[in-house]
Coordinates of C-alpha atoms and ligand atoms in Angstrom, one line a residue:
M17 CA -11.3 11.9 4.4
K18 CA -10.4 9.1 6.8
D19 CA -6.9 10.2 7.6
L20 CA -4.2 13.2 7.9
I21 CA -1.1 11.9 5.9
T22 CA 0.1 14.9 3.9
I23 CA -1.0 18.5 4.2
R24 CA -1.3 18.4 0.2
D25 CA -4.5 16.9 0.8
L26 CA -5.9 19.7 2.5
S27 CA -7.6 22.6 0.7
R28 CA -7.5 26.4 1.9
S29 CA -11.0 25.9 3.6
Q30 CA -10.1 22.9 5.6
I31 CA -6.9 24.7 6.7
D32 CA -8.6 27.9 7.7
H33 CA -11.3 25.8 9.4
M34 CA -8.9 23.4 11.4
I35 CA -7.1 26.7 12.6
E36 CA -10.3 28.1 13.6
L37 CA -11.3 25.2 15.2
A38 CA -8.1 24.7 17.0
L39 CA -8.0 28.5 18.2
S40 CA -11.5 28.3 19.6
M41 CA -10.6 25.0 21.6
K42 CA -7.8 27.2 23.1
K43 CA -10.0 30.1 23.8
D44 CA -12.9 28.5 25.4
G45 CA -11.1 25.7 27.0
V46 CA -13.9 23.6 26.1
Y47 CA -13.1 20.3 24.3
P48 CA -15.9 17.6 22.6
Q49 CA -15.7 14.2 24.4
M50 CA -15.4 11.4 22.1
G51 CA -16.7 8.8 24.9
S52 CA -13.8 6.3 25.3
K53 CA -12.6 5.9 22.0
K54 CA -9.2 4.3 22.1
V55 CA -6.2 5.9 20.1
A56 CA -2.9 4.3 19.4
S57 CA 0.4 6.0 19.6
L58 CA 3.0 4.0 17.5
F59 CA 6.3 6.2 17.6
F60 CA 8.9 4.1 16.0
E61 CA 10.7 7.3 15.8
N62 CA 12.2 9.7 18.6
S63 CA 9.5 12.3 19.3
T64 CA 8.8 14.5 22.5
R65 CA 6.1 17.3 21.7
T66 CA 4.0 15.4 18.6
R67 CA 4.1 12.1 20.6
L68 CA 3.0 14.0 24.0
S69 CA 0.6 16.5 22.5
S70 CA -1.2 13.8 20.7
E71 CA -1.6 11.7 23.4
T72 CA -2.4 14.7 25.9
A73 CA -4.8 15.6 23.3
A74 CA -6.9 12.4 23.0
M75 CA -6.6 12.1 26.8
N76 CA -8.3 15.4 27.1
L77 CA -11.2 14.5 24.4
G78 CA -11.8 11.6 26.7
C79 CA -10.0 8.8 24.9
L80 CA -8.0 5.8 26.1
V81 CA -4.4 6.2 24.6
N82 CA -1.8 3.6 24.4
G83 CA 1.3 2.7 22.4
F84 CA 5.1 2.9 22.0
A85 CA 7.9 5.2 21.9
G86 CA 10.7 3.9 20.5
E87 CA 11.1 0.7 18.8
E88 CA 12.9 -0.9 22.0
G89 CA 11.1 -3.2 23.5
T90 CA 8.7 -4.2 20.7
S91 CA 8.4 -6.7 18.2
V92 CA 10.1 -4.6 15.3
K93 CA 13.3 -5.7 17.1
K94 CA 12.4 -9.0 15.9
G95 CA 11.9 -8.1 12.3
E96 CA 8.1 -7.4 12.3
P97 CA 6.8 -5.7 9.1
L98 CA 5.6 -2.5 9.5
L99 CA 2.1 -3.6 8.2
D100 CA 1.8 -6.4 10.4
T101 CA 2.5 -3.9 13.8
A102 CA 0.1 -1.6 12.7
R103 CA -3.0 -4.4 11.9
M104 CA -2.6 -5.2 15.2
L105 CA -4.1 -1.8 16.5
E106 CA -7.3 -2.8 14.2
A107 CA -7.7 -6.0 15.5
Y108 CA -7.2 -4.6 19.3
D109 CA -10.5 -2.4 18.5
Y110 CA -8.4 0.9 18.3
N111 CA -10.4 3.7 16.7
L112 CA -7.0 5.7 15.5
M113 CA -3.6 5.7 15.5
V114 CA -1.0 8.2 15.3
M115 CA 2.1 7.3 14.2
R116 CA 5.7 8.4 13.1
H117 CA 8.4 6.1 11.2
S118 CA 11.9 7.4 9.4
L119 CA 10.4 5.9 6.0
E120 CA 8.7 8.1 3.6
G121 CA 5.4 7.3 2.9
A122 CA 5.0 4.9 5.9
A123 CA 1.7 6.5 7.1
R124 CA 0.2 6.5 3.6
A125 CA 1.1 2.7 3.5
I126 CA -0.3 1.7 6.7
A127 CA -3.5 4.4 5.8
E128 CA -3.9 2.0 2.9
Q129 CA -4.2 -1.0 4.5
V130 CA -6.2 -0.5 7.7
K131 CA -9.7 0.9 8.2
I132 CA -9.3 3.2 11.1
P133 CA -7.9 7.1 10.5
V134 CA -4.4 7.1 10.8
V135 CA -2.7 10.5 11.5
N136 CA 0.7 11.0 10.1
G137 CA 3.1 12.5 12.9
G138 CA 6.3 12.6 10.5
D139 CA 7.6 10.2 8.1
G140 CA 11.4 10.6 7.4
S141 CA 12.1 13.6 5.7
N142 CA 8.8 13.5 4.0
S143 CA 6.0 15.4 5.9
H144 CA 4.7 16.7 9.1
P145 CA 1.3 17.5 8.3
T146 CA 0.1 18.1 12.2
Q147 CA 3.2 20.3 13.1
T148 CA 2.3 22.4 9.8
L149 CA -1.2 23.2 11.1
L150 CA 0.2 24.4 14.3
D151 CA 2.6 26.5 12.8
L152 CA 0.1 28.2 10.7
M153 CA -2.5 28.4 13.9
T154 CA 0.8 30.2 15.9
I155 CA 1.0 32.6 12.6
K156 CA -2.6 33.1 12.6
E157 CA -2.9 33.8 16.4
Y158 CA 0.1 36.2 16.4
H159 CA -0.1 38.2 13.2
G160 CA -3.8 37.9 12.9
T161 CA -3.2 36.6 9.6
I162 CA -1.0 34.8 7.1
D163 CA -1.8 36.4 3.8
G164 CA 0.4 39.0 3.2
L165 CA 3.2 37.8 5.3
K166 CA 7.0 37.5 4.4
I167 CA 8.2 33.9 5.8
G168 CA 11.7 33.0 6.0
L169 CA 12.5 29.1 6.4
I170 CA 16.0 28.8 7.4
G171 CA 18.3 25.6 8.2
D172 CA 17.8 22.6 7.1
L173 CA 15.6 22.5 4.1
R174 CA 16.7 19.3 2.5
Y175 CA 16.2 16.4 5.4
G176 CA 13.4 18.5 7.4
R177 CA 10.0 17.5 7.1
T178 CA 8.7 20.4 8.9
A179 CA 10.0 23.1 6.4
H180 CA 8.7 20.6 3.6
S181 CA 5.4 20.6 4.9
L182 CA 5.1 24.3 5.9
L183 CA 6.4 25.0 1.9
H184 CA 3.5 23.2 0.4
A185 CA 0.8 24.5 3.1
L186 CA 2.1 28.0 2.1
E187 CA 0.9 27.4 -1.7
H188 CA -2.6 28.3 -0.6
F189 CA -1.6 31.8 1.3
N190 CA -0.9 35.1 -0.6
V191 CA 3.0 34.9 1.2
E192 CA 6.6 35.8 0.4
V193 CA 8.7 32.6 0.8
Y194 CA 12.4 33.3 1.5
L195 CA 14.4 30.1 1.4
I196 CA 17.2 30.1 3.3
S197 CA 19.8 27.6 3.6
P198 CA 23.4 26.1 4.0
K199 CA 24.9 24.7 0.9
G200 CA 24.1 21.0 0.7
L201 CA 21.0 21.4 2.7
D202 CA 18.8 23.3 0.0
M203 CA 15.3 22.5 -0.2
P204 CA 14.7 19.8 -3.1
K205 CA 14.3 21.3 -6.5
W206 CA 11.0 19.2 -6.9
R207 CA 9.6 20.6 -4.0
I208 CA 9.9 24.3 -5.1
D209 CA 9.0 23.0 -8.6
D210 CA 5.6 22.0 -6.8
Y211 CA 5.4 25.3 -4.8
E212 CA 5.7 27.4 -8.2
E213 CA 3.2 25.4 -10.1
R214 CA 0.5 25.5 -7.5
S215 CA 1.1 29.0 -6.0
K216 CA 2.7 30.7 -9.4
R217 CA 5.0 32.6 -7.1
T218 CA 8.8 32.2 -6.8
P219 CA 10.4 31.8 -3.4
K220 CA 13.6 33.6 -2.9
L221 CA 16.6 31.4 -2.0
L222 CA 19.4 32.8 0.1
R223 CA 22.5 31.6 1.9
Q224 CA 22.9 34.2 4.4
L225 CA 20.0 35.8 6.9
D226 CA 21.5 38.8 7.8
T227 CA 20.1 40.4 4.7
A228 CA 17.0 38.7 4.7
I229 CA 16.1 39.8 8.2
P230 CA 15.1 43.1 7.9
E231 CA 12.3 42.2 5.7
L232 CA 10.8 39.3 7.4
D233 CA 7.6 39.0 9.5
V234 CA 8.3 35.3 10.5
L235 CA 11.4 33.3 10.7
Y236 CA 11.2 29.5 11.0
V237 CA 14.0 28.1 12.3
T238 CA 14.7 24.4 11.9
R239 CA 17.5 22.1 13.3
I240 CA 20.1 20.5 11.1
Q241 CA 18.5 16.6 11.0
R242 CA 21.7 15.1 12.0
E243 CA 19.7 12.0 12.0
R244 CA 19.3 11.9 8.5
F245 CA 23.0 12.2 7.4
A246 CA 24.7 9.2 5.9
Q247 CA 25.9 6.8 8.9
G248 CA 30.0 7.0 9.5
I249 CA 32.5 9.3 8.6
D250 CA 31.3 10.7 5.5
G251 CA 28.2 11.6 7.4
E252 CA 30.0 13.3 9.9
V253 CA 31.9 15.4 7.7
E254 CA 28.8 16.5 5.4
F255 CA 27.3 17.5 9.0
S256 CA 30.3 19.3 10.4
K257 CA 30.1 21.4 7.3
V258 CA 26.9 22.7 8.2
A259 CA 26.2 22.5 12.1
G260 CA 26.0 25.9 13.1
K261 CA 26.1 27.8 10.2
F262 CA 23.2 29.6 10.9
R263 CA 22.5 31.1 14.7
V264 CA 19.8 33.4 15.6
D265 CA 20.9 35.7 18.5
C266 CA 20.0 39.0 20.0
E267 CA 22.5 40.7 18.0
L268 CA 20.9 39.5 14.9
L269 CA 17.5 40.2 15.8
K270 CA 18.1 44.0 16.6
K271 CA 18.1 44.6 12.4
A272 CA 14.4 42.5 12.7
K273 CA 11.1 44.1 12.5
T274 CA 9.5 44.6 16.2
W275 CA 6.9 42.3 15.2
L276 CA 8.9 39.5 14.0
S277 CA 8.2 36.1 15.4
V278 CA 10.5 33.5 15.4
L279 CA 9.1 29.8 15.2
H280 CA 11.0 26.7 15.4
P281 CA 9.1 23.2 15.5
L282 CA 11.9 22.0 18.2
P283 CA 13.8 20.4 19.2
R284 CA 16.5 22.9 19.3
D285 CA 20.2 21.1 19.2
K286 CA 21.9 22.2 22.5
F287 CA 25.4 21.7 20.6
N288 CA 24.9 24.0 17.6
L289 CA 21.7 26.4 19.3
E290 CA 20.3 27.6 15.8
I291 CA 18.3 29.6 18.4
A292 CA 20.7 31.1 21.4
M293 CA 19.1 30.7 24.9
E294 CA 19.0 34.5 25.3
V295 CA 16.2 35.2 22.5
D296 CA 13.6 33.2 24.5
H297 CA 13.3 36.3 26.8
T298 CA 12.8 38.4 23.7
P299 CA 8.8 39.2 22.4
H300 CA 10.2 37.3 19.0
A301 CA 10.0 34.1 20.9
R302 CA 7.0 32.0 19.7
Y303 CA 8.3 28.9 20.0
I304 CA 7.1 27.3 23.2
E305 CA 3.7 29.1 22.5
Q306 CA 3.9 27.4 19.2
A307 CA 4.4 24.0 20.9
R308 CA 1.6 24.7 23.2
N309 CA -0.7 25.7 20.3
G310 CA 0.1 21.7 19.1
L311 CA -2.0 20.6 21.6
F312 CA -5.0 22.2 20.4
M313 CA -4.2 21.7 16.9
R314 CA -3.8 18.0 17.7
Q315 CA -7.4 18.0 19.4
A316 CA -9.0 19.6 16.7
I317 CA -7.4 16.9 14.1
L318 CA -8.5 13.7 16.5
S319 CA -12.1 15.4 17.2
L320 CA -12.4 15.9 13.2
L321 CA -11.0 12.5 12.6
L322 CA -12.8 10.3 15.2
R323 CA -16.2 11.8 14.0
N324 CA -15.2 11.4 10.6
D325 CA -15.8 14.8 9.8
L326 CA -13.2 16.0 7.4
S327 CA -14.0 15.7 3.8
T328 CA -11.3 15.5 1.0
E329 CA -11.5 17.5 -2.0
R330 CA -8.8 15.4 -3.8
E331 CA -9.7 12.8 -6.3
I332 CA -7.4 9.8 -6.1
P333 CA -7.1 8.5 -10.1
I334 CA -7.8 4.8 -10.7
S335 CA -5.9 2.8 -13.1
H336 CA -7.3 2.3 -16.7
G337 CA -4.0 1.0 -18.4
P338 CA -1.9 2.3 -21.0
K339 CA -3.1 4.2 -23.3
L340 CA -2.2 3.9 -27.3
K341 CA -2.5 6.9 -29.5
A342 CA -2.7 6.2 -33.2
R343 CA 0.0 8.2 -35.2
A344 CA -0.5 8.8 -38.7
I345 CA 1.5 6.0 -40.8
P346 CA 3.5 8.0 -43.2
N347 CA 3.4 6.0 -46.5
G348 CA 3.3 2.2 -45.0
V349 CA 7.1 1.1 -46.5
K350 CA 9.8 2.5 -45.8
S351 CA 12.8 2.1 -48.0
G352 CA 16.5 4.1 -48.1
R353 CA 19.5 4.1 -46.1
R354 CA 17.0 4.5 -42.7
M355 CA 15.8 1.0 -43.9
I356 CA 18.0 -1.2 -41.3
Y357 CA 16.1 -4.4 -41.5
R358 CA 12.5 -5.9 -43.4
L359 CA 10.3 -7.3 -41.3
S360 CA 7.4 -9.3 -42.7
H361 CA 5.2 -9.6 -39.7
G362 CA 6.1 -8.5 -36.4
T363 CA 6.8 -5.2 -34.5
V364 CA 9.4 -2.3 -34.6
I365 CA 9.9 0.2 -31.6
D366 CA 11.0 3.1 -33.2
H367 CA 12.3 6.4 -31.7
I368 CA 14.2 5.0 -28.5
P369 CA 16.5 7.7 -27.4
A370 CA 20.0 7.1 -28.0
G371 CA 21.5 5.2 -25.6
L372 CA 18.4 3.4 -24.3
G373 CA 17.7 0.7 -26.4
M374 CA 19.8 -2.2 -24.5
Q375 CA 17.9 -1.1 -21.5
V376 CA 14.3 -1.7 -23.1
Y377 CA 15.7 -4.7 -24.7
Q378 CA 16.5 -6.2 -21.2
N379 CA 13.4 -4.8 -19.8
L380 CA 10.9 -6.1 -22.3
K381 CA 12.8 -9.6 -21.6
L382 CA 13.2 -9.9 -25.5
A383 CA 16.1 -12.1 -25.0
G384 CA 13.9 -14.9 -23.9
I385 CA 11.4 -15.6 -26.9
S386 CA 12.8 -17.8 -28.6
D387 CA 11.1 -18.4 -32.0
A388 CA 11.4 -14.5 -32.5
E389 CA 14.4 -12.8 -34.1
V390 CA 15.1 -9.6 -32.4
L391 CA 17.3 -7.2 -33.8
V392 CA 18.5 -3.9 -31.7
A393 CA 20.1 -1.2 -33.7
L394 CA 21.7 1.6 -31.9
G395 CA 22.7 5.2 -32.6
I396 CA 20.7 5.4 -36.2
S397 CA 20.7 9.0 -37.5
S398 CA 17.0 10.2 -37.1
E399 CA 15.4 13.8 -38.5
S400 CA 13.3 14.2 -35.6
M401 CA 15.9 13.0 -32.7
G402 CA 19.5 13.4 -34.1
S403 CA 20.3 9.9 -33.0
K404 CA 18.0 7.2 -31.9
D405 CA 17.7 3.3 -31.1
V406 CA 15.4 0.8 -32.9
I407 CA 14.3 -2.7 -31.9
A408 CA 12.8 -4.8 -34.6
V409 CA 10.8 -7.8 -33.3
H410 CA 10.1 -10.2 -35.8
G411 CA 6.8 -12.5 -35.8
Q412 CA 5.6 -10.9 -32.5
N413 CA 3.0 -8.4 -31.3
L414 CA 3.9 -7.1 -27.6
S415 CA 2.1 -8.0 -24.4
V416 CA 0.4 -5.1 -22.7
D417 CA 2.8 -5.5 -19.8
Q418 CA 5.6 -4.6 -22.8
V419 CA 3.5 -1.6 -23.9
Y420 CA 3.5 -0.5 -20.0
R421 CA 7.0 -0.8 -19.4
L422 CA 7.6 0.9 -22.9
G423 CA 5.4 3.6 -22.1
L424 CA 7.7 4.5 -18.7
I425 CA 10.9 4.7 -20.7
S426 CA 10.0 7.7 -22.8
E427 CA 7.3 9.5 -24.5
K428 CA 9.1 9.6 -27.8
L429 CA 8.9 6.1 -28.9
T430 CA 6.8 4.6 -31.3
I431 CA 5.2 1.1 -31.5
N432 CA 4.7 -0.2 -35.3
R433 CA 2.8 -3.0 -35.9
I434 CA 4.1 -4.7 -39.4
E435 CA 2.1 -6.9 -41.4
N436 CA 3.2 -8.0 -45.0
E437 CA 6.1 -5.6 -45.0
R438 CA 3.6 -2.8 -44.6
V439 CA 3.3 -0.5 -41.2
V440 CA -0.5 -1.2 -40.5
E441 CA -0.4 0.3 -37.1
K442 CA 1.6 3.0 -35.5
Y443 CA 1.3 4.1 -31.9
H444 CA 2.2 6.5 -29.0
I445 CA 2.3 5.4 -25.3
E446 CA 0.0 7.4 -23.3
L447 CA 0.9 6.8 -19.7
P448 CA -2.4 5.8 -17.7
S449 CA -3.0 8.0 -14.8
L450 CA -2.0 5.6 -11.8
I451 CA 0.6 3.1 -12.2
E452 CA 1.0 0.4 -9.8
G453 CA 4.0 -2.9 -9.5
I454 CA 5.9 -1.6 -12.5
V455 CA 8.4 1.2 -11.7
Q456 CA 10.7 0.9 -8.5
C457 CA 10.4 4.5 -6.5
G458 CA 13.9 6.2 -7.0
N459 CA 13.9 7.4 -3.5
V460 CA 16.4 5.2 -1.5
K461 CA 14.3 6.3 1.9
C462 CA 11.0 5.8 0.3
I463 CA 8.8 2.7 2.3
T464 CA 8.3 1.0 -1.2
R465 CA 12.0 0.0 -1.8
P466 CA 12.5 -3.5 -1.8
E467 CA 15.4 -3.5 0.6
H468 CA 13.0 -2.0 3.6
R469 CA 11.3 -5.3 3.1
E470 CA 7.8 -3.7 3.9
F471 CA 6.5 -5.5 0.8
I472 CA 4.4 -2.5 -0.4
K473 CA 3.6 -2.3 -4.1
T474 CA 4.5 0.9 -6.0
K475 CA 2.2 3.1 -6.5
F476 CA 2.7 6.5 -9.2
F477 CA 0.4 9.0 -10.4
S478 CA 1.0 10.3 -13.8
E479 CA 1.2 14.1 -13.8
K480 CA 2.1 16.9 -16.1
D481 CA 4.7 19.5 -15.3
R482 CA 5.2 22.9 -16.0
N483 CA 6.5 22.3 -19.3
N484 CA 3.8 19.6 -20.1
Q485 CA 6.1 17.3 -19.7
P486 CA 5.1 13.8 -18.3
M487 CA 6.1 12.9 -14.9
L488 CA 5.2 10.3 -12.2
R489 CA 4.6 11.2 -8.6
C490 CA 5.3 8.4 -6.1
Y491 CA 1.9 8.3 -3.7
Y492 CA 4.1 7.3 -0.9
C493 CA 6.6 9.5 -0.7
E494 CA 5.5 12.2 -3.0
Q495 CA 8.6 12.5 -5.0
L496 CA 8.3 13.5 -8.8
F497 CA 10.5 11.6 -11.1
E498 CA 10.5 11.9 -15.2
R499 CA 9.3 9.1 -16.7
G500 CA 12.5 6.9 -17.9
Q501 CA 14.5 8.0 -14.6
L502 CA 12.8 5.3 -12.5
E503 CA 13.9 1.8 -13.1
L504 CA 11.4 -1.1 -13.7
V505 CA 10.4 -3.6 -11.3
Ligands
NCD619 C1 10.2 18.5 14.5 C2 10.2 16.8 13.7 O1 10.1 15.7 14.4 O2 10.5 16.7 12.7 N1 10.0 18.4 15.5 C3 8.9 18.2 15.9 O3 8.1 17.6 15.6 N2 8.3 18.9 17.1 C4 11.7 18.8 14.0 C5 13.1 18.2 14.3 O4 13.1 17.2 15.1 O5 14.1 18.8 14.3

């Protein structure tokens, strides 16, 4: 594995190995020397700990470090695409880059385009893998184990990337997870679904901390991510509804187990103080040690990547195009009241979910075909679907691109090829494992969205959800979508 982009790329044994390596570096105070390798630190977004600990880690390994903190003073301000900025580092013979960006999937997009290792230091609300590794290291160091613990994540679970990555990492451990958030800042449903699917456990969803606090071994507090709320008055109003909602103070901690550790990725927000300053002096407070562990964990990560010593166990699918699954043809010719149009030659797209007929018509660009007659029938009664739309295209077979597009709309669709008024072939469309450049990501913060003008072609992996329904996962922002939910490009 060349890069560290998301915690999901790591297996349990890789996570354990990285924790052990970081703990041993901390204990022994001995760090491998990487011989003047050059590390670039590209922080497009604000940072204190991630940037400084990564840079210090690189220096401790004997690397040379250069980069920037914030877009001010860089050509980003002149409108430079992210890809160009990143390519420069490769051109200047850097050996690795650590980057943080506000768009989700930014680190993945860069990692795909450059040959040197990329470490994701945070991509919008999506992911923060190095933070999660240091969080786990801190839990392991203090409690001696991660398995068997009751771990509460509290605060901004909607926008907080540290909570997202930590939840996914905990899929590998035998823990009980409590998700405690104010209304409006809940953990996204698709992330909980992923957690349940992979861990076969269900997290407890709570609105209050006081009932949960006596049960917990670890309390992971997060800041309300003010910068992720909408700009302007609407965002201000939303923020004021949730700001200061939870506060961990000494009074509350009286109800906690003596060994409860309070963690926080930091910074805390001095205007709302999700952890009161007085807590710093209690044995519960682990967040300063946690931040210190960031140095050792990042030394471990950088040394592994610079030596190309991090293997991957994740398979990345490759594209084979859409698969057509032949269906039985009942009797070739249909007659009676459901017959809407008798075609001599052409294609009938049947079982379009009612209401999507016109969308299909437009997406397939059927309006532009001059010598074909196209008939769109809406709201036809159907035994299997109740109501359906049907499109008949006279004298035309569908192109591969059109079949692809149909497959992305619904799995229920059938394509019927007609010759001499008979159905000669009938298909369902199965999505390929990789879908590139055809649908747009539904996440407005995803790096691939055209309005961000970063020119990253979309890439989706098809997956099955718990109910065996086909779903699409964006390779960049990692979000999961139902097919049919996404707009075609
Ligand atoms: C976090 C981040 O940037 O996501 N901080 C960090 O990296 N230590 C959390 C936050 O900003 O609230």
